[in-house]
Short mmCIF file of C-alpha atoms in Angstrom, two decimals:
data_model
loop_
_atom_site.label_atom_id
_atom_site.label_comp_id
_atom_site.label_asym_id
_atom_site.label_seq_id
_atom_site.Cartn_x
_atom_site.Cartn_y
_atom_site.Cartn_z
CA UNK P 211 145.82 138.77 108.01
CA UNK P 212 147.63 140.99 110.57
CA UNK P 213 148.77 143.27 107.82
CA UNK P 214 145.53 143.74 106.57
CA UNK P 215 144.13 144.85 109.67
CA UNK P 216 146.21 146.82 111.47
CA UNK P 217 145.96 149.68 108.64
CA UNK P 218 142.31 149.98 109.71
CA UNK P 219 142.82 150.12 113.39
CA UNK P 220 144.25 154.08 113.39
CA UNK P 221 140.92 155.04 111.23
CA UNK P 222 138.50 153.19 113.70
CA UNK P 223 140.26 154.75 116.30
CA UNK P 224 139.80 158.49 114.92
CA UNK P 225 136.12 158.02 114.34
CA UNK P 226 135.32 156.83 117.57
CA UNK P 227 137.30 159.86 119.37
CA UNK P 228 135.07 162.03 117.53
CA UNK P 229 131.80 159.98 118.52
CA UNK P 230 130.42 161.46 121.49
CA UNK P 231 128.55 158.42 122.31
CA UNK P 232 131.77 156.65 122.45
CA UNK P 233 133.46 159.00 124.83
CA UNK P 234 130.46 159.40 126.79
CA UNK P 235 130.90 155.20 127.29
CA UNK P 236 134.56 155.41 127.65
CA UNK P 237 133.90 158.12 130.43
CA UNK P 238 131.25 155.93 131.69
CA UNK P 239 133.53 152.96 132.14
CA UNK P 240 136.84 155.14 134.02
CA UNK P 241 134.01 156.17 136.31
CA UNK P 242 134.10 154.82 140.04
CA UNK P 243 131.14 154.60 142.38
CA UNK P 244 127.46 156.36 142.13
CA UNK P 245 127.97 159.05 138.90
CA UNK P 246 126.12 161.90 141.42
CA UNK P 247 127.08 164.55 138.31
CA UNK P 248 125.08 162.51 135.89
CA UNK P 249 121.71 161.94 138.05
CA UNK P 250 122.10 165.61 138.57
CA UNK P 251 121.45 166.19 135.00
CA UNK P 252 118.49 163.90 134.67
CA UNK P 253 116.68 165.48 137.83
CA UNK P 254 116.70 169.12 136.76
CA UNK P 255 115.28 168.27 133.24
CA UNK P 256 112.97 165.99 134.84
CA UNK P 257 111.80 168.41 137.56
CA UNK P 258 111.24 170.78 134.49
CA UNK P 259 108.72 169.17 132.45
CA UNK P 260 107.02 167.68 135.57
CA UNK P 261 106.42 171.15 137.02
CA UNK P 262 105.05 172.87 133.89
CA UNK P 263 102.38 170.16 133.46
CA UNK P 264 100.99 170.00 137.02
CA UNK P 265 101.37 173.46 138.52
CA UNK P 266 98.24 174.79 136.92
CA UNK P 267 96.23 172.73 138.98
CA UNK P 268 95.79 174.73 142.28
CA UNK P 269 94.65 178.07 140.64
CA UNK P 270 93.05 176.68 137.25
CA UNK P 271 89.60 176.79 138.95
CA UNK P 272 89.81 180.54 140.13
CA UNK P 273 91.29 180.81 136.60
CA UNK P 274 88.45 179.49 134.81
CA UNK P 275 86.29 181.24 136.84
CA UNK P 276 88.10 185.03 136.07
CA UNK P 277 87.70 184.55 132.51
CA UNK P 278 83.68 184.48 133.23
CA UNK P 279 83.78 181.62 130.13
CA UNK P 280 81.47 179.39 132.69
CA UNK P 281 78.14 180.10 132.99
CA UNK P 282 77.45 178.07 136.39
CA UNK P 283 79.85 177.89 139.21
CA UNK P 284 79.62 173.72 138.60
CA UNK P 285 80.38 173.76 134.88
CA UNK P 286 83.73 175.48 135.92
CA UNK P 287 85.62 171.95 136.22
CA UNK P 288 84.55 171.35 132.52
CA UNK P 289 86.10 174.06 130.96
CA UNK P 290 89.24 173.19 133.26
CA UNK P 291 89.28 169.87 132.00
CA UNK P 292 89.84 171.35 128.79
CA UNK P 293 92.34 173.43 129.94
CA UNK P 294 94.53 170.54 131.39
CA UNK P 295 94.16 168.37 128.29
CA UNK P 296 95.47 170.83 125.50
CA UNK P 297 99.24 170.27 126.85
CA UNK P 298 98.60 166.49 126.79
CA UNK P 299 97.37 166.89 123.25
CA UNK P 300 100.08 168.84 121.82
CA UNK P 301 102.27 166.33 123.27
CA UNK P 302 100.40 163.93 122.05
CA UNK P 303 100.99 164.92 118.46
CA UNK P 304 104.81 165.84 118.82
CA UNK P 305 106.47 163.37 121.05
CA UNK P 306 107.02 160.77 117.73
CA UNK P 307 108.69 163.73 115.94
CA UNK P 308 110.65 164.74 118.96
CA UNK P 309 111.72 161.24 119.75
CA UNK P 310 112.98 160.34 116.35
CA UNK P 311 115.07 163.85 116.14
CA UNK P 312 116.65 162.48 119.42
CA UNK P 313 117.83 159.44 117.52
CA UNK P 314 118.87 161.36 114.35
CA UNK P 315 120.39 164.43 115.92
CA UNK P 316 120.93 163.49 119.81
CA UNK P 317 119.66 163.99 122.93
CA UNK P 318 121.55 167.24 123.97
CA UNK P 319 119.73 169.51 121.39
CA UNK P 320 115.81 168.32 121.70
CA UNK P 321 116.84 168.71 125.95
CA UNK P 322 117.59 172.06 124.87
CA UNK P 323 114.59 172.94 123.05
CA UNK P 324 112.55 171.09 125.07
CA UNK P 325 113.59 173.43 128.53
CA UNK P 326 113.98 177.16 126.50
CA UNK P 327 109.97 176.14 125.34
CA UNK P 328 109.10 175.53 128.97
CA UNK P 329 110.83 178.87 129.73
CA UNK P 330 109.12 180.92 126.77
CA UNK P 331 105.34 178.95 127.19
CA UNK P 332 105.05 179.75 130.91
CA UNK P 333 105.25 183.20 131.16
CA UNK P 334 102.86 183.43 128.58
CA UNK P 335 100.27 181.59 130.02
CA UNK P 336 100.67 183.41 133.20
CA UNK P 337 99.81 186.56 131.45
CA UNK P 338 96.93 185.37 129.58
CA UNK P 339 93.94 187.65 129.29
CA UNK P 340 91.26 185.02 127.83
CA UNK P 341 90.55 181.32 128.26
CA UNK P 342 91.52 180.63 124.57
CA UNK P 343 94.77 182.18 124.75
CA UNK P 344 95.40 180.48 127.87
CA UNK P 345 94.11 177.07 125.74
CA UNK P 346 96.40 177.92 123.08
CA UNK P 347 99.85 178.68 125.25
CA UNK P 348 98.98 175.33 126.84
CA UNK P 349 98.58 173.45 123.81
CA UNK P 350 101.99 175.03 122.70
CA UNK P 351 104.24 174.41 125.76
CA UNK P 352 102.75 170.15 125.15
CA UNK P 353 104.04 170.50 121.51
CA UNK P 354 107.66 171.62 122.72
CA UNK P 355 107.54 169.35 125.88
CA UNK P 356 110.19 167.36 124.09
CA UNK P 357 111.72 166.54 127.51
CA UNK P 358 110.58 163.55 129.48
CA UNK P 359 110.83 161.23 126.62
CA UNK P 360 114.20 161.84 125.94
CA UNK P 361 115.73 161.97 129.05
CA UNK P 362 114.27 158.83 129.87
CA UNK P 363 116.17 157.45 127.12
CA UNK P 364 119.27 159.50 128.42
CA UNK P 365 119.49 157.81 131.78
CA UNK P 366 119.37 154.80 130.16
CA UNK P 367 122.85 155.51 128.33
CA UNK P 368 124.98 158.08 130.51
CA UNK P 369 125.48 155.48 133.48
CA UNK P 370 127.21 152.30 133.89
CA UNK P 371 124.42 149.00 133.96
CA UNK P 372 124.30 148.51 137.72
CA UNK P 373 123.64 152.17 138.01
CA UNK P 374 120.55 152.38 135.16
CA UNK P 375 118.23 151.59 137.31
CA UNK P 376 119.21 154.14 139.84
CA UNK P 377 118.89 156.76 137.16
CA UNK P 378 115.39 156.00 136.05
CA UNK P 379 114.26 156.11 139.38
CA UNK P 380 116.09 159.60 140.10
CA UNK P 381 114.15 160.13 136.59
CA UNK P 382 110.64 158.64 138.37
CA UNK P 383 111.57 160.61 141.82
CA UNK P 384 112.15 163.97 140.15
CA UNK P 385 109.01 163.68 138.23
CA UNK P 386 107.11 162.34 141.40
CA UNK P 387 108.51 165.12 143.02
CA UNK P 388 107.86 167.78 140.36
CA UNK P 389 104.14 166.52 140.48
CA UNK P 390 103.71 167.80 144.10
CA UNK P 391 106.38 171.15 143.92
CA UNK P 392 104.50 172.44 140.68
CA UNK P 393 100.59 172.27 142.33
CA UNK P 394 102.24 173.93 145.45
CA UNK P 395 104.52 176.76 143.52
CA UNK P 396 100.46 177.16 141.80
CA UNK P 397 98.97 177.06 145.08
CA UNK P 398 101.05 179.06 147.07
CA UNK P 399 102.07 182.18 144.48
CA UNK P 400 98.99 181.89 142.36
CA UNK P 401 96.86 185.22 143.18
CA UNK P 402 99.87 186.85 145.53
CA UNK P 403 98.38 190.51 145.56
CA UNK P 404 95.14 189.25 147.41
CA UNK P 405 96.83 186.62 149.65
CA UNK P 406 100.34 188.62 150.26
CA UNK P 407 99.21 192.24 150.08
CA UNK P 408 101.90 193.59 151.92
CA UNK P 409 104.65 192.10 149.22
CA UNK P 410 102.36 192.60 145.71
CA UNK P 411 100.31 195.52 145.07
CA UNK P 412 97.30 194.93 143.81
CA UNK P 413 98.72 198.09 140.76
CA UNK P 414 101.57 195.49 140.28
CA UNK P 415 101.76 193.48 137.64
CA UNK P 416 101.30 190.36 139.96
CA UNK P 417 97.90 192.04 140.65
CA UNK P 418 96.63 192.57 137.10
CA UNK P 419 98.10 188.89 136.24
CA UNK P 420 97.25 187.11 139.40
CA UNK P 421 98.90 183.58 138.34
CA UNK P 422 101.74 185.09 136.45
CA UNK P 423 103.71 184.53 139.44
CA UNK P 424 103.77 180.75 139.61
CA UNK P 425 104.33 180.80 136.24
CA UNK P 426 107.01 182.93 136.37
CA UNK P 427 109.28 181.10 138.94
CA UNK P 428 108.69 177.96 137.07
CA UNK P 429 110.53 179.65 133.70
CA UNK P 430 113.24 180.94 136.21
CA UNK P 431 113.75 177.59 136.77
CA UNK P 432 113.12 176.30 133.23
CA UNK P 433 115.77 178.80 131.77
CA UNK P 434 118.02 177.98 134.70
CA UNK P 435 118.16 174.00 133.52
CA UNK P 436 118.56 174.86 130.02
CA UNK P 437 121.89 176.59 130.86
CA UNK P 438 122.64 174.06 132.57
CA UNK P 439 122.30 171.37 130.08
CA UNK P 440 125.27 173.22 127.72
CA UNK P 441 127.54 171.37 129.93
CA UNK P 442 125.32 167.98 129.00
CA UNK P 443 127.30 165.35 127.69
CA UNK P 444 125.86 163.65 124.30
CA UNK P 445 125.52 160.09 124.45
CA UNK P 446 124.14 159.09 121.17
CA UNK P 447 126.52 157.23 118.96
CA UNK P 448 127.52 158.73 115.30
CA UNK P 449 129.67 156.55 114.38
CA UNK P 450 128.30 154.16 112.89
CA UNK P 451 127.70 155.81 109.17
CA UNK P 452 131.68 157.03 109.46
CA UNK P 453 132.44 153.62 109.73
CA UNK P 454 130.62 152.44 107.04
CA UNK P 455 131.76 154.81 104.70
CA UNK P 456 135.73 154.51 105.38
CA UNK P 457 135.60 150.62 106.03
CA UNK P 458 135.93 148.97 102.64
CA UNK P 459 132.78 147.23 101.68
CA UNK P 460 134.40 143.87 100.58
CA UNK P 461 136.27 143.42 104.44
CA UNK P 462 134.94 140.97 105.94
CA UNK P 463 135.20 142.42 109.24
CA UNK P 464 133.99 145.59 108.19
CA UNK P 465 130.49 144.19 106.77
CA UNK P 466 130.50 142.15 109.84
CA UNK P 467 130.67 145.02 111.96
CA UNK P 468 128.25 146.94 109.71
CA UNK P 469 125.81 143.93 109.80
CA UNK P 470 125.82 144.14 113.54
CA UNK P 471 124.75 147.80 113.90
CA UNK P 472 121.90 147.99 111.02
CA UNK P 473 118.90 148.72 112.95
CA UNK P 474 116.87 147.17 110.07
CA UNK P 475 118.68 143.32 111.86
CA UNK P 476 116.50 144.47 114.72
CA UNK P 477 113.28 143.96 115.60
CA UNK P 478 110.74 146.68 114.40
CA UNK P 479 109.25 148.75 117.13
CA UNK P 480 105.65 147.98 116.56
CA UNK P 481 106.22 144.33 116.58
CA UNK P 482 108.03 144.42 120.12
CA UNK P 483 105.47 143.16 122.07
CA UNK P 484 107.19 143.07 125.38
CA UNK P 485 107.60 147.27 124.16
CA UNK P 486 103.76 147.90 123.08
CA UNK P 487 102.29 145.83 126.15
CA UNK P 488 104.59 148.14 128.57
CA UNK P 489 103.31 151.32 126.65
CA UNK P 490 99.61 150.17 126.82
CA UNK P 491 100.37 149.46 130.41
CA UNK P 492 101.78 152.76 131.08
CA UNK P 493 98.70 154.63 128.72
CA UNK P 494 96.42 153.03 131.58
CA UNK P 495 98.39 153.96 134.41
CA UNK P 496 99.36 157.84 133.10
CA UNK P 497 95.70 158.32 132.77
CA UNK P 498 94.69 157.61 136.18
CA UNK P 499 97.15 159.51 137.02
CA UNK P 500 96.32 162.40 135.12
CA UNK P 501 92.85 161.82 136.05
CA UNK P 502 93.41 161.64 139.96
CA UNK P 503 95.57 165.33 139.85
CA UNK P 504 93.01 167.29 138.24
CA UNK P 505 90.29 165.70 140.53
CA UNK P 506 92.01 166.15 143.73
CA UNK P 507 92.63 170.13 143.00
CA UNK P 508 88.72 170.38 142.25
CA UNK P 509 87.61 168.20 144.87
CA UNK P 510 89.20 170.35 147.71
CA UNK P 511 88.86 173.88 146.45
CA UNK P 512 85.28 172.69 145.56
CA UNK P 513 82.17 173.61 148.43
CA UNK P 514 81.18 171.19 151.03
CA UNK P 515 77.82 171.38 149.72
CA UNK P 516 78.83 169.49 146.92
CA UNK P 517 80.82 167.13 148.91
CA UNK P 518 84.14 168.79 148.84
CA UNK P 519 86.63 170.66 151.55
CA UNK P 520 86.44 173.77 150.61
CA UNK P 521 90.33 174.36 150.50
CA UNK P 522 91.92 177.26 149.22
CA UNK P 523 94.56 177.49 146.42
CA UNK P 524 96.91 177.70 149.36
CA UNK P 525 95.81 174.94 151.41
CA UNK P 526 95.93 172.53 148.30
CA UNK P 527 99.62 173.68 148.34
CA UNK P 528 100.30 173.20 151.39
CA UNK P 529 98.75 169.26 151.45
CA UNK P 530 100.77 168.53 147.99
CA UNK P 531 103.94 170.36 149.69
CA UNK P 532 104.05 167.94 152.62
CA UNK P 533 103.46 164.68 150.99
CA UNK P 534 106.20 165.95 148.08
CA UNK P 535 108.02 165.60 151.23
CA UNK P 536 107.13 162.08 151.91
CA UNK P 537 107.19 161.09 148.27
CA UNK P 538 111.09 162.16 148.55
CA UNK P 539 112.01 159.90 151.87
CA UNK P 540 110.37 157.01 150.15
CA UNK P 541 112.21 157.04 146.32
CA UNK P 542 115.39 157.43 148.26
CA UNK P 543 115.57 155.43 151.26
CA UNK P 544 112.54 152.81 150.95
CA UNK P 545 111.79 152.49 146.80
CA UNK P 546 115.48 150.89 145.68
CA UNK P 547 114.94 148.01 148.62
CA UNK P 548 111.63 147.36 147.63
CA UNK P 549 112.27 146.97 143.81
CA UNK P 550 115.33 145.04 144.69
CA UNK P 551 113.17 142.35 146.52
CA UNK P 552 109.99 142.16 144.03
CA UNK P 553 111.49 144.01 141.21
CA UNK P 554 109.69 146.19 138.83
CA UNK P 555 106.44 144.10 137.80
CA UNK P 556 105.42 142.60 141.45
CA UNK P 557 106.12 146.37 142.57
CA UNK P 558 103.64 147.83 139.96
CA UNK P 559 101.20 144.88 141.12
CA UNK P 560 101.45 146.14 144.77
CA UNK P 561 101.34 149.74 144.07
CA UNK P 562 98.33 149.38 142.11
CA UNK P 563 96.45 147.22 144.54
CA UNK P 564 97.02 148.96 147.58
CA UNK P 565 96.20 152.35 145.61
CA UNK P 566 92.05 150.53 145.44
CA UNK P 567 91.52 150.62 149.09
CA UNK P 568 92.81 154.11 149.28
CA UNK P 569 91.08 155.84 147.00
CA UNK P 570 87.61 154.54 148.09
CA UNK P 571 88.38 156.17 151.63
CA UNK P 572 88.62 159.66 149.69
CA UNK P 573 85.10 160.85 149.78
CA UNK P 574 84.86 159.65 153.54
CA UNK P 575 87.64 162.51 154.68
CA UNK P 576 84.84 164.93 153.46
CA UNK P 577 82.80 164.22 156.86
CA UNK P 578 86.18 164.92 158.94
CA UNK P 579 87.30 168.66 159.67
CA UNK P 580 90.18 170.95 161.23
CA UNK P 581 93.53 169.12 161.91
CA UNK P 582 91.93 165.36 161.93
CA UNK P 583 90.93 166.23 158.24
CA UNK P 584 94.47 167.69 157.50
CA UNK P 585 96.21 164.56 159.52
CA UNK P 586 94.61 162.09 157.58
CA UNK P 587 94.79 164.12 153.76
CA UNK P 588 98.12 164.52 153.94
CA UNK P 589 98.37 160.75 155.05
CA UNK P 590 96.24 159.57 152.55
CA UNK P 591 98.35 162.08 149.84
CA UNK P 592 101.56 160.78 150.73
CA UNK P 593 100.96 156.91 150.72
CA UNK P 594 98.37 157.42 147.07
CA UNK P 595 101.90 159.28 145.30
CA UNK P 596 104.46 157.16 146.78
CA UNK P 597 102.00 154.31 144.80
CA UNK P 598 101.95 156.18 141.66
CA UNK P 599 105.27 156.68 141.56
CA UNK P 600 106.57 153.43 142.49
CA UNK P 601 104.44 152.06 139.37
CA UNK P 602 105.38 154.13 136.94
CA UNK P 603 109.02 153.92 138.21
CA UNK P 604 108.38 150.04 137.49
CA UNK P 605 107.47 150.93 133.66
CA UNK P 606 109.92 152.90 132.98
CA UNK P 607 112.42 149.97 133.57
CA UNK P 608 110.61 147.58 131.73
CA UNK P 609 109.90 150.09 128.45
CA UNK P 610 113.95 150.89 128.39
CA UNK P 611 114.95 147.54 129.11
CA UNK P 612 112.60 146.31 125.95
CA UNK P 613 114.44 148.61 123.23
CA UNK P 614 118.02 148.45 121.52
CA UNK P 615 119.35 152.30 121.92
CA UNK P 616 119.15 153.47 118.45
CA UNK P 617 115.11 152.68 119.25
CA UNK P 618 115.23 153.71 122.50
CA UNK P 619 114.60 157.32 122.17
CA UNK P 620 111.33 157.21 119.33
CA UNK P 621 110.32 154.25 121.73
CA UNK P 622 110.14 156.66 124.12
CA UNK P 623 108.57 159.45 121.60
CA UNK P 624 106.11 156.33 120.89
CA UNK P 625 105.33 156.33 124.50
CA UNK P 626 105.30 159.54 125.12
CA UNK P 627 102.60 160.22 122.10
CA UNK P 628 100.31 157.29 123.39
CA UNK P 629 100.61 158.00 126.88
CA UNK P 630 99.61 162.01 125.85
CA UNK P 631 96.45 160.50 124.07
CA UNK P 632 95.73 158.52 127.41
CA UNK P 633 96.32 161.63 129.34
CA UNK P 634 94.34 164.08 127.13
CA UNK P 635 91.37 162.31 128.08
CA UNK P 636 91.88 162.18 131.54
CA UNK P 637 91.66 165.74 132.53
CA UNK P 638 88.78 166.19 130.19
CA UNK P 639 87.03 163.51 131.20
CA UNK P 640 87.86 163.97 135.01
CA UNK P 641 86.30 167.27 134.56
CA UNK P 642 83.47 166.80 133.07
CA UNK P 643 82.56 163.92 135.23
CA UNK P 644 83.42 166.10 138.33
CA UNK P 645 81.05 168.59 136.66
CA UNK P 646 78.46 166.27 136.24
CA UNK P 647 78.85 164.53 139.68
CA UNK P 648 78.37 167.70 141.38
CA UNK P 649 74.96 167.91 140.19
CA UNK P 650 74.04 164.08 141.68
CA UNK P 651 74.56 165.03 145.33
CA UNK P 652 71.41 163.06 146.20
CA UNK P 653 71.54 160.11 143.37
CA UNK P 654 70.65 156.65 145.01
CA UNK P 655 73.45 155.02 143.79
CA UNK P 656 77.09 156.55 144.29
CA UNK P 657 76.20 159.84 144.52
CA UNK P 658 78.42 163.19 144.13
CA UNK P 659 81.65 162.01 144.49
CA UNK P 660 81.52 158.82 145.04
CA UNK P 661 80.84 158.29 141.31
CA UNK P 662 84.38 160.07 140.79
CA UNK P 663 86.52 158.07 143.01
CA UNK P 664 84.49 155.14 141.71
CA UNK P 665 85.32 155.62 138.41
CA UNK P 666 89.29 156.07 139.16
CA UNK P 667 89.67 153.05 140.93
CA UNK P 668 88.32 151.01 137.83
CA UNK P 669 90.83 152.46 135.60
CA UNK P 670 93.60 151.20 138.47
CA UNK P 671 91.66 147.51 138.43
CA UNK P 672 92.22 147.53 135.21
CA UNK P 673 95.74 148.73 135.02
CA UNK P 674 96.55 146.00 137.64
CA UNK P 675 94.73 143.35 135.62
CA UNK P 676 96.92 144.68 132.80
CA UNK P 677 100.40 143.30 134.33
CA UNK P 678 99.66 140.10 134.43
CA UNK P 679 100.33 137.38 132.30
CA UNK P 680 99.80 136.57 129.08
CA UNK P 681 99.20 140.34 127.97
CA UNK P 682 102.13 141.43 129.84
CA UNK P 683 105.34 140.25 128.17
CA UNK P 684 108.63 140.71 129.62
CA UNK P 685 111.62 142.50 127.90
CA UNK P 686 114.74 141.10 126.38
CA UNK P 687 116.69 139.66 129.46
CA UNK P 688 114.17 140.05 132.12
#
């Protein structure tokens, strides 16, 4: 039996040298300690596609209101709405596509795509001239946002198990973080000829393109992490087909070994129900979310007189800036403890039921002014992200942990299309019921803003009703 083997061994051998799934695990296993070089990689691409979907929200009020689309100063947040959604629906109607290329073809090229598109979509929506050109380079940049899907997938693969989750939270933390640096690159450098006139004249091209700017240093960045990623390591396997082909069919070994890694032994992805009830959990969750940014921009650039703070672009910066801050401190030094003791469902649970409380005090801070209203927003900022983040960080285990890797990317692309949907909604729908809320100032029962808040806090009820048993099933080896 030896003899018959041993002529085999050489050819196995040879294919897996040229798998670069199979060096990326052999590297994987010579590596000592925390792989710092790796996490790297996942936090730039992460910080990329988390700054091109939020950093609109500072300026995308003034926006709407320069393109003179809305007739009345309060139907403005409807036509934003609309504005914030079209990225969610292109990604919405891509991320399947995307997900299964990533399985097919690897994750190094779609990362690569996925972080020119952010470079290329950017600067063309900062120099858009009308709201449906604006509409339309949104829309695009969601149908190329091929990233966050796949690198979630990525972090999954490219570090040793005690390490994995470590990398989806640097994942979780980079996107948390990318949620508050991309509102304050929009709020600080969106209109830079009227608020730095000294720097940008108003005959520059800042001035004729007053949100260019932002948009600008985001695909300086963007371009910047796709050369980066040339030096990404590939961690899908290829190997598999080789084998198949130069292993002789009547082995018994070799159909062994072939038997082992046909995906169709596996469990389909629709009928993974510990998968589906973490992607319906994370639909729920992603659209408060969603919901919650594009409210809190129009809520405090908004007037008083119709219950808001009357912020500038800059001073919405500024509060998202500072409890980015926080949001860091607490993914590195306080999130791994916590998930360590609960682990990721109880910390979801938490996260989600302190968030209630909180978010009912938000129409309150509008009777506070000067620094007591500034103390307490940026308080009440910093604890309602480090929440959201610590519950989505909490999905993200459970949706990786729930999929075999030749699934685990279009599982992701599966998540990524339903959690679009969920999130295509949610700035529409935010808008429009911001829009219609500031027209109830005086309503008997939760008037102006109230109704808003309100209405976010029963999507997190629900979402928190969502992780518990039975519709809540836990992944393979939980």
């Amino acid at each position: 039996m030896a003899e018959n083997r041993n002529p085999l061994l050489p050819e196995k051998i040879d294919v897996c040298r040229s798998c670069p799934g199979c060096e990326a695990d052999r590297l994987k296993e010579e590596q000592k300690g925390i792989p710092y070089k790796n996490l790297a990689y996942i936090w730039i691409v992460s910080l990329c596609t988390a700054i091109s979907v939020t950093s609109l929200f500072p300026f995308v009020y003034f926006m709407i209101r320069d393109f003179h689309i809305a007739e009345r100063e309060e139907d403005i947040g409807f036509y934003a709405g609309f504005m914030g959604s079209s990225f969610m629906v292109g990604r919405g109607l891509t991320s399947v596509f995307w997900g299964m290329a990533a399985d097919r073809y690897g994750r190094k090229p779609i990362i690569l795509i996925g972080t020119l598109s952010a470079a290329i979509f950017n600067i063309l929506f900062g120099i858009s001239t009308t709201f449906w050109m604006a509409l339309a380079m949104r829309f695009l940049l969601g149908c190329f946002n091929c990233l966050l899907g796949t690198i979630r997938a990525y972090a999954t693969e490219i570090c040793r198990d005690e390490y994995r989750a470590l990398a989806l939270s640097v994942a979780s933390t980079s996107r948390g973080i990318g949620l508050i640096i991309g509102p304050a690159i929009g709020g600080f450098f969106a209109m830079p000829a009227e608020k730095y006139p000294s720097v940008f004249a108003q005959s520059s091209i800042f001035g004729r393109f007053p949100y260019f700017l932002p948009c600008l240093l985001i695909s300086i960045y963007a371009f910047g992490a796709f050369l980066c990623c040339w030096w990404l390591p590939e961690t899908l396997h290829t190997h598999n087909d080789l084998e198949k082909k130069k292993l002789d069919p009547s082995n018994v070994e070799g159909s062994s070994d072939a038997e082992e890694q046909d995906p169709s032994c596996e469990v389909s992805i629709l009928k993974n129900w510990p998968l589906i009830s973490t992607i319906i959990l994370y639909c729920v969750f992603s659209l408060q979310e969603i919901a919650y940014s594009e409210i809190f921009s129009l809520w405090a650039v908004s007037d008083k007189k119709y219950g808001g703070l009357s912020f500038s672009s800059q001073e919405v910066g500024e509060v998202l800036a500072i409890s980015g801050l926080g949001l860091l401190f607490f993914q590195l030094l306080l999130y791994p403890r916590v998930e360590k003791i609960l682990g990721p469902i109880r910390t979801t649970r938490l996260s989600a039921a302190l968030s209630i409380p909180l978010l009912a005090s938000y129409t309150y801070m509008a009777m506070l002014s000067g620094l007591i209203l500034h103390i307490v927003l940026n308080l009440g900022s910093m604890l309602r992200n480090a929440f959201s983040v610590s519950a989505i960080t909490g999905i993200f285990i459970l949706l990786n942990n729930a999929a075999p890797q030749h699934q685990r990317a279009a599982a992701n692309g599966i998540s990524m299309t339903a959690m679009s949907i969920s999130k295509a909604f949610g700035p529409a729908g935010a808008g429009a019921l911001f829009s219609w809320a500031q027209k109830r100032q005086v309503a008997s029962f939760l008037p102006g803003d109230q109704l808003v808040f309100f209405a976010l806090n029963l999507i997190q009820l629900l979402g928190l009703l969502l992780t518990f048993k039975p519709f809540l099933a836990r992944p393979r080896g939980e």
